[in-house]
Structure formats: C-alpha cells, structure tokens
Amino acid sequence: MKLQQFYSIEKQQLRVGREQASHFAKSIAGDFNPLHDTNAKRFCVPGDLLFAVALSELGLSQSMQFSFDSMVTDQSQLSLPQALSAEFSILDQNDKPQLTIRSAGSVSHDADFIEGLIERYVQFSGRTFPDILVELMRQEGVMINPARPLVIYKDMAIEINSFASGELKLDFSGATMDVAGKKGSVKLNFDLSVDGNNIGHGTKSMVVSGLRPYEQGAIDQLVAEYDATKQAYRS
C-alpha cells in the first residue's frame, strides 16, 4: 500500500483531496459510507485515513488514543507536529482542533509493522457496516435512517505490549451498542497477535443518529443498496 498517494504534506501542512479520501475509503478500507463520496454535500475525510497518516508520519507508540474532534473536509489544512508527544491536537487553518492524539510508552518507526497494522485496522474498521452494525441494531431493536444513514467516527484506542516481528493479525473480539433516544454509541473491540501470540488490543467507538424502530425490510434494502454501490465500484 502506497499511503502517500492519499494525501499531501508541504511544510508540515496536511491536505487530503476528495478523490484521495474517497479512493482510500473504498479501495483500502472497503468503506462505502456516503459521507466519503466525492459528490457528498456533507463530505468528510475518513477518520481511518487520518489515523493512518498520523502513524505513518509520526510513528506508533505502545498506547495511543485518537479523538476525532470535527469533520475534516477537502478544504481543511491541518498542521502536523514534528513528533509524537503525550497529548496534542492537530489544528486546521482556523486553529480549530480536528484530531486529538494521546500517546505513551515506547515509540516504533518500523515501517513494515506500522503498514501492516494500518492495513489490518482500516480493513477491520471498514467492515463496521453492514457486517457488525446491522446485528447490533437488530439486537437493540433500532436502526439508522435509511434515507440519511449517519454513522460518525468518535474515537479509537490501541494498546500494544510488543512490536514483535512476524505475521500480524487483527481479530474482532466483540461489540456493544448503547441507545439513548434517537442516538446511540457503538464500541467495537479487537485483539492483535503476531504468529499466534497476543501483543495487544484496541477499540473503535462511533456515534449513530436518527435512530428509529428496527424494520427488517428497510434494513435489507439499505444493505442491498450498499452492496450494489460496492459492487459497482469494483466492477
């Protein structure tokens, strides 16, 4: 994966174009959230791409938390620091925080390990809908608005005990959904292993809005439309 094709940096100023962001979402993450379509009115850069850029440019620490403070667009110009620190916010051209990163522990700049982690995490993250989210909604008896399916990335965290070399795997280890009226919070859990030995774990959290009573027919249609969009892109 040549991650640099999906963003540009000049004098520590990060920019991501619509085509770059949409191509990353669809071709790397398998994420067909309409917010990442090039013609979306409420377009935003995938949080997974910002996560990937941060690791690629700044390195990976043993403990990291990423909080997505705002929706980054193709008009955003983000100021990257020179290196990781205990806590910092990446600001846009208006000094508005877009992403807050907290880190602790040893830092790795092992390109192979970092690239492997990025690939496996974003592919896992891109499976959120429909693979994981639909079952959670069914269990809770709620669903997102099919006409305006709004799923927003809130934060993610990762804990790594060892930057071991070998075959890195990321395995889904469960999910929860808490519903409060028309809003809900979703948390996905995953484990990391190298050559079968556990080396860490992590979480991904999202917010879903516009919840309504679950209707299987409406969900089936939404999933069919999502799958058709994916198939059309790949054909």
mmCIF file of C-alpha atoms in Angstrom:
data_model
loop_
_atom_site.group_PDB
_atom_site.id
_atom_site.type_symbol
_atom_site.label_atom_id
_atom_site.label_comp_id
_atom_site.label_asym_id
_atom_site.label_seq_id
_atom_site.Cartn_x
_atom_site.Cartn_y
_atom_site.Cartn_z
ATOM 1 C CA MET A 1 0.000 0.000 0.000
ATOM 2 C CA LYS A 2 1.432 3.363 -1.038
ATOM 3 C CA LEU A 3 -0.250 5.519 1.587
ATOM 4 C CA GLN A 4 1.354 8.742 0.320
ATOM 5 C CA GLN A 5 -0.904 8.704 -2.746
ATOM 6 C CA PHE A 6 -3.856 9.504 -0.489
ATOM 7 C CA TYR A 7 -2.603 12.794 0.978
ATOM 8 C CA SER A 8 -0.099 15.588 0.506
ATOM 9 C CA ILE A 9 2.176 17.328 3.003
ATOM 10 C CA GLU A 10 4.138 20.516 2.499
ATOM 11 C CA LYS A 11 5.939 22.207 5.383
ATOM 12 C CA GLN A 12 4.026 20.019 7.877
ATOM 13 C CA GLN A 13 0.694 21.117 6.372
ATOM 14 C CA LEU A 14 -1.538 18.135 5.584
ATOM 15 C CA ARG A 15 -4.235 18.228 2.922
ATOM 16 C CA VAL A 16 -6.491 15.490 1.563
ATOM 17 C CA GLY A 17 -8.474 15.913 -1.653
ATOM 18 C CA ARG A 18 -11.920 14.449 -2.229
ATOM 19 C CA GLU A 19 -10.667 11.937 -4.774
ATOM 20 C CA GLN A 20 -7.828 10.872 -2.472
ATOM 21 C CA ALA A 21 -10.115 10.438 0.540
ATOM 22 C CA SER A 22 -12.834 8.611 -1.381
ATOM 23 C CA HIS A 23 -10.343 6.311 -3.104
ATOM 24 C CA PHE A 24 -8.760 5.394 0.242
ATOM 25 C CA ALA A 25 -12.141 4.693 1.837
ATOM 26 C CA LYS A 26 -13.326 2.453 -0.972
ATOM 27 C CA SER A 27 -10.167 0.745 -2.235
ATOM 28 C CA ILE A 28 -8.234 0.296 1.029
ATOM 29 C CA ALA A 29 -10.804 0.262 3.833
ATOM 30 C CA GLY A 30 -13.738 -1.144 1.855
ATOM 31 C CA ASP A 31 -15.785 1.668 3.422
ATOM 32 C CA PHE A 32 -18.685 2.901 1.290
ATOM 33 C CA ASN A 33 -20.127 5.369 3.793
ATOM 34 C CA PRO A 34 -21.813 8.042 1.606
ATOM 35 C CA LEU A 35 -20.019 10.744 3.626
ATOM 36 C CA HIS A 36 -16.876 9.744 1.699
ATOM 37 C CA ASP A 37 -18.411 10.005 -1.778
ATOM 38 C CA THR A 38 -16.755 12.695 -3.880
ATOM 39 C CA ASN A 39 -20.112 14.357 -4.556
ATOM 40 C CA ALA A 40 -21.368 14.221 -0.947
ATOM 41 C CA LYS A 41 -22.792 17.520 0.309
ATOM 42 C CA ARG A 42 -21.520 16.712 3.795
ATOM 43 C CA PHE A 43 -18.232 15.219 2.627
ATOM 44 C CA CYS A 44 -15.597 14.261 5.168
ATOM 45 C CA VAL A 45 -12.173 12.637 5.091
ATOM 46 C CA PRO A 46 -12.242 9.119 6.625
ATOM 47 C CA GLY A 47 -11.029 9.031 10.201
ATOM 48 C CA ASP A 48 -9.116 5.872 9.312
ATOM 49 C CA LEU A 49 -7.047 7.846 6.808
ATOM 50 C CA LEU A 50 -6.160 10.430 9.470
ATOM 51 C CA PHE A 51 -5.184 7.568 11.798
ATOM 52 C CA ALA A 52 -3.038 6.053 9.045
ATOM 53 C CA VAL A 53 -1.318 9.354 8.229
ATOM 54 C CA ALA A 54 -0.554 10.007 11.900
ATOM 55 C CA LEU A 55 1.114 6.606 12.320
ATOM 56 C CA SER A 56 2.989 6.854 9.035
ATOM 57 C CA GLU A 57 4.296 10.370 9.634
ATOM 58 C CA LEU A 58 4.761 10.427 13.427
ATOM 59 C CA GLY A 59 5.244 6.817 14.485
ATOM 60 C CA LEU A 60 3.394 4.335 16.680
ATOM 61 C CA SER A 61 3.532 4.341 20.467
ATOM 62 C CA GLN A 62 2.537 1.449 22.711
ATOM 63 C CA SER A 63 -0.531 3.293 23.982
ATOM 64 C CA MET A 64 -2.462 5.630 21.693
ATOM 65 C CA GLN A 65 -5.884 7.269 21.739
ATOM 66 C CA PHE A 66 -7.341 9.187 18.806
ATOM 67 C CA SER A 67 -10.318 11.507 19.375
ATOM 68 C CA PHE A 68 -11.982 12.885 16.253
ATOM 69 C CA ASP A 69 -12.997 16.402 17.252
ATOM 70 C CA SER A 70 -14.514 17.585 13.981
ATOM 71 C CA MET A 71 -15.205 16.507 10.408
ATOM 72 C CA VAL A 72 -12.161 17.095 8.202
ATOM 73 C CA THR A 73 -13.033 18.148 4.644
ATOM 74 C CA ASP A 74 -11.118 18.649 1.419
ATOM 75 C CA GLN A 75 -10.858 22.328 2.365
ATOM 76 C CA SER A 76 -9.097 21.572 5.646
ATOM 77 C CA GLN A 77 -5.394 22.296 6.036
ATOM 78 C CA LEU A 78 -4.010 20.506 9.070
ATOM 79 C CA SER A 79 -0.797 21.309 10.937
ATOM 80 C CA LEU A 80 1.171 18.189 11.833
ATOM 81 C CA PRO A 81 3.742 18.248 14.653
ATOM 82 C CA GLN A 82 7.274 17.025 14.080
ATOM 83 C CA ALA A 83 6.901 14.128 16.520
ATOM 84 C CA LEU A 84 4.546 12.452 18.973
ATOM 85 C CA SER A 85 4.047 13.917 22.441
ATOM 86 C CA ALA A 86 1.936 12.902 25.436
ATOM 87 C CA GLU A 87 -1.098 14.841 24.191
ATOM 88 C CA PHE A 88 -1.643 17.234 21.310
ATOM 89 C CA SER A 89 -4.346 18.410 18.933
ATOM 90 C CA ILE A 90 -3.989 18.668 15.184
ATOM 91 C CA LEU A 91 -5.430 22.055 14.222
ATOM 92 C CA ASP A 92 -6.832 23.308 10.939
ATOM 93 C CA GLN A 93 -6.108 26.654 9.282
ATOM 94 C CA ASN A 94 -8.583 28.320 11.662
ATOM 95 C CA ASP A 95 -6.863 26.856 14.740
ATOM 96 C CA LYS A 96 -9.832 24.543 15.316
ATOM 97 C CA PRO A 97 -8.941 21.116 16.767
ATOM 98 C CA GLN A 98 -9.673 18.325 14.299
ATOM 99 C CA LEU A 99 -7.937 15.358 15.901
ATOM 100 C CA THR A 100 -6.534 14.918 19.414
ATOM 101 C CA ILE A 101 -3.886 12.254 19.970
ATOM 102 C CA ARG A 102 -2.665 10.917 23.307
ATOM 103 C CA SER A 103 0.313 8.592 23.436
ATOM 104 C CA ALA A 104 2.521 6.857 25.973
ATOM 105 C CA GLY A 105 5.207 4.196 26.077
ATOM 106 C CA SER A 106 7.893 3.280 23.589
ATOM 107 C CA VAL A 107 7.633 4.592 20.036
ATOM 108 C CA SER A 108 8.214 2.472 16.931
ATOM 109 C CA HIS A 109 9.015 3.725 13.443
ATOM 110 C CA ASP A 110 9.160 0.206 11.974
ATOM 111 C CA ALA A 111 7.608 0.826 8.556
ATOM 112 C CA ASP A 112 6.618 -2.816 7.988
ATOM 113 C CA PHE A 113 4.895 -3.159 11.372
ATOM 114 C CA ILE A 114 3.107 0.182 11.021
ATOM 115 C CA GLU A 115 1.945 -0.518 7.472
ATOM 116 C CA GLY A 116 0.705 -3.962 8.491
ATOM 117 C CA LEU A 117 -1.224 -2.500 11.417
ATOM 118 C CA ILE A 118 -2.742 0.241 9.253
ATOM 119 C CA GLU A 119 -3.893 -2.208 6.589
ATOM 120 C CA ARG A 120 -5.437 -4.636 9.050
ATOM 121 C CA TYR A 121 -7.097 -1.980 11.177
ATOM 122 C CA VAL A 122 -8.683 0.006 8.357
ATOM 123 C CA GLN A 123 -9.960 -3.176 6.710
ATOM 124 C CA PHE A 124 -11.499 -4.223 10.035
ATOM 125 C CA SER A 125 -12.909 -0.736 10.568
ATOM 126 C CA GLY A 126 -14.427 -0.676 7.091
ATOM 127 C CA ARG A 127 -16.455 -3.798 7.947
ATOM 128 C CA THR A 128 -18.465 -1.898 10.559
ATOM 129 C CA PHE A 129 -21.441 -1.596 8.217
ATOM 130 C CA PRO A 130 -23.128 -3.869 7.469
ATOM 131 C CA ASP A 131 -21.178 -6.774 8.966
ATOM 132 C CA ILE A 132 -21.238 -5.650 12.614
ATOM 133 C CA LEU A 133 -23.602 -2.700 12.955
ATOM 134 C CA VAL A 134 -26.672 -4.379 11.454
ATOM 135 C CA GLU A 135 -26.594 -7.206 14.002
ATOM 136 C CA LEU A 136 -26.155 -4.731 16.877
ATOM 137 C CA MET A 137 -29.133 -2.688 15.684
ATOM 138 C CA ARG A 138 -31.247 -5.821 15.334
ATOM 139 C CA GLN A 139 -30.432 -6.828 18.902
ATOM 140 C CA GLU A 140 -31.348 -3.366 20.210
ATOM 141 C CA GLY A 141 -34.490 -3.074 18.076
ATOM 142 C CA VAL A 142 -33.377 0.168 16.419
ATOM 143 C CA MET A 143 -31.979 1.232 13.060
ATOM 144 C CA ILE A 144 -30.402 4.256 11.401
ATOM 145 C CA ASN A 145 -32.418 6.388 8.999
ATOM 146 C CA PRO A 146 -32.132 4.632 5.596
ATOM 147 C CA ALA A 147 -32.615 7.952 3.791
ATOM 148 C CA ARG A 148 -29.789 9.571 5.762
ATOM 149 C CA PRO A 149 -27.618 6.897 7.353
ATOM 150 C CA LEU A 150 -25.416 8.878 9.730
ATOM 151 C CA VAL A 151 -22.567 6.991 11.419
ATOM 152 C CA ILE A 152 -19.824 9.216 12.858
ATOM 153 C CA TYR A 153 -16.389 8.027 13.993
ATOM 154 C CA LYS A 154 -15.848 9.248 17.585
ATOM 155 C CA ASP A 155 -12.545 7.786 18.759
ATOM 156 C CA MET A 156 -10.256 4.779 18.735
ATOM 157 C CA ALA A 157 -7.597 3.426 21.058
ATOM 158 C CA ILE A 158 -4.840 0.877 20.788
ATOM 159 C CA GLU A 159 -2.583 -0.802 23.347
ATOM 160 C CA ILE A 160 0.486 -2.736 22.190
ATOM 161 C CA ASN A 161 2.672 -4.803 24.500
ATOM 162 C CA SER A 162 5.299 -5.694 21.903
ATOM 163 C CA PHE A 163 6.312 -4.575 18.413
ATOM 164 C CA ALA A 164 7.134 -8.180 17.542
ATOM 165 C CA SER A 165 8.067 -9.187 14.012
ATOM 166 C CA GLY A 166 6.109 -11.878 12.208
ATOM 167 C CA GLU A 167 2.589 -12.339 10.859
ATOM 168 C CA LEU A 168 0.385 -9.632 12.364
ATOM 169 C CA LYS A 169 -3.319 -10.406 12.761
ATOM 170 C CA LEU A 170 -6.237 -8.307 13.975
ATOM 171 C CA ASP A 171 -9.315 -10.169 15.208
ATOM 172 C CA PHE A 172 -12.725 -8.757 16.096
ATOM 173 C CA SER A 173 -13.477 -9.574 19.750
ATOM 174 C CA GLY A 174 -16.964 -8.200 20.335
ATOM 175 C CA ALA A 175 -19.128 -5.094 20.201
ATOM 176 C CA THR A 176 -21.663 -3.188 22.281
ATOM 177 C CA MET A 177 -24.362 -0.624 21.484
ATOM 178 C CA ASP A 178 -25.952 1.768 23.984
ATOM 179 C CA VAL A 179 -29.135 3.547 22.886
ATOM 180 C CA ALA A 180 -30.429 6.849 24.285
ATOM 181 C CA GLY A 181 -33.482 8.038 22.390
ATOM 182 C CA LYS A 182 -32.596 8.734 18.780
ATOM 183 C CA LYS A 183 -28.861 8.488 19.391
ATOM 184 C CA GLY A 184 -26.625 5.564 20.085
ATOM 185 C CA SER A 185 -22.997 4.825 20.891
ATOM 186 C CA VAL A 186 -21.230 1.810 19.421
ATOM 187 C CA LYS A 187 -17.943 0.296 20.572
ATOM 188 C CA LEU A 188 -16.011 -2.365 18.664
ATOM 189 C CA ASN A 189 -13.231 -4.375 20.306
ATOM 190 C CA PHE A 190 -10.311 -6.134 18.661
ATOM 191 C CA ASP A 191 -7.214 -8.133 19.585
ATOM 192 C CA LEU A 192 -3.770 -8.025 17.992
ATOM 193 C CA SER A 193 -1.453 -11.009 17.651
ATOM 194 C CA VAL A 194 1.821 -11.903 15.950
ATOM 195 C CA ASP A 195 2.390 -15.528 14.944
ATOM 196 C CA GLY A 196 -0.481 -16.540 17.232
ATOM 197 C CA ASN A 197 0.785 -14.675 20.299
ATOM 198 C CA ASN A 198 -1.317 -11.814 21.684
ATOM 199 C CA ILE A 199 0.515 -8.483 21.565
ATOM 200 C CA GLY A 200 -2.297 -6.036 22.290
ATOM 201 C CA HIS A 201 -5.861 -4.892 21.843
ATOM 202 C CA GLY A 202 -7.939 -1.880 20.900
ATOM 203 C CA THR A 203 -11.339 -0.278 20.463
ATOM 204 C CA LYS A 204 -13.223 1.810 17.927
ATOM 205 C CA SER A 205 -16.151 3.996 19.020
ATOM 206 C CA MET A 206 -18.854 5.591 16.883
ATOM 207 C CA VAL A 207 -21.997 7.663 17.293
ATOM 208 C CA VAL A 208 -25.164 6.857 15.337
ATOM 209 C CA SER A 209 -28.021 9.345 14.974
ATOM 210 C CA GLY A 210 -31.603 9.421 13.750
ATOM 211 C CA LEU A 211 -32.445 6.062 15.291
ATOM 212 C CA ARG A 212 -35.904 4.604 14.761
ATOM 213 C CA PRO A 213 -37.657 1.263 15.356
ATOM 214 C CA TYR A 214 -35.999 -1.644 13.563
ATOM 215 C CA GLU A 215 -37.592 -2.758 10.286
ATOM 216 C CA GLN A 216 -36.054 -5.795 8.610
ATOM 217 C CA GLY A 217 -37.338 -4.860 5.160
ATOM 218 C CA ALA A 218 -35.846 -1.374 5.339
ATOM 219 C CA ILE A 219 -32.526 -2.765 6.575
ATOM 220 C CA ASP A 220 -32.473 -5.371 3.812
ATOM 221 C CA GLN A 221 -32.970 -2.641 1.226
ATOM 222 C CA LEU A 222 -30.283 -0.431 2.778
ATOM 223 C CA VAL A 223 -27.776 -3.301 2.797
ATOM 224 C CA ALA A 224 -28.684 -4.238 -0.785
ATOM 225 C CA GLU A 225 -28.097 -0.657 -1.935
ATOM 226 C CA TYR A 226 -24.799 -0.542 -0.037
ATOM 227 C CA ASP A 227 -23.651 -3.823 -1.586
ATOM 228 C CA ALA A 228 -24.708 -2.637 -5.054
ATOM 229 C CA THR A 229 -22.639 0.525 -4.632
ATOM 230 C CA LYS A 230 -19.653 -1.575 -3.575
ATOM 231 C CA GLN A 231 -20.091 -3.959 -6.496
ATOM 232 C CA ALA A 232 -20.424 -1.111 -9.000
ATOM 233 C CA TYR A 233 -17.192 0.446 -7.731
ATOM 234 C CA ARG A 234 -15.267 -2.822 -8.001
ATOM 235 C CA SER A 235 -16.591 -3.893 -11.397
#
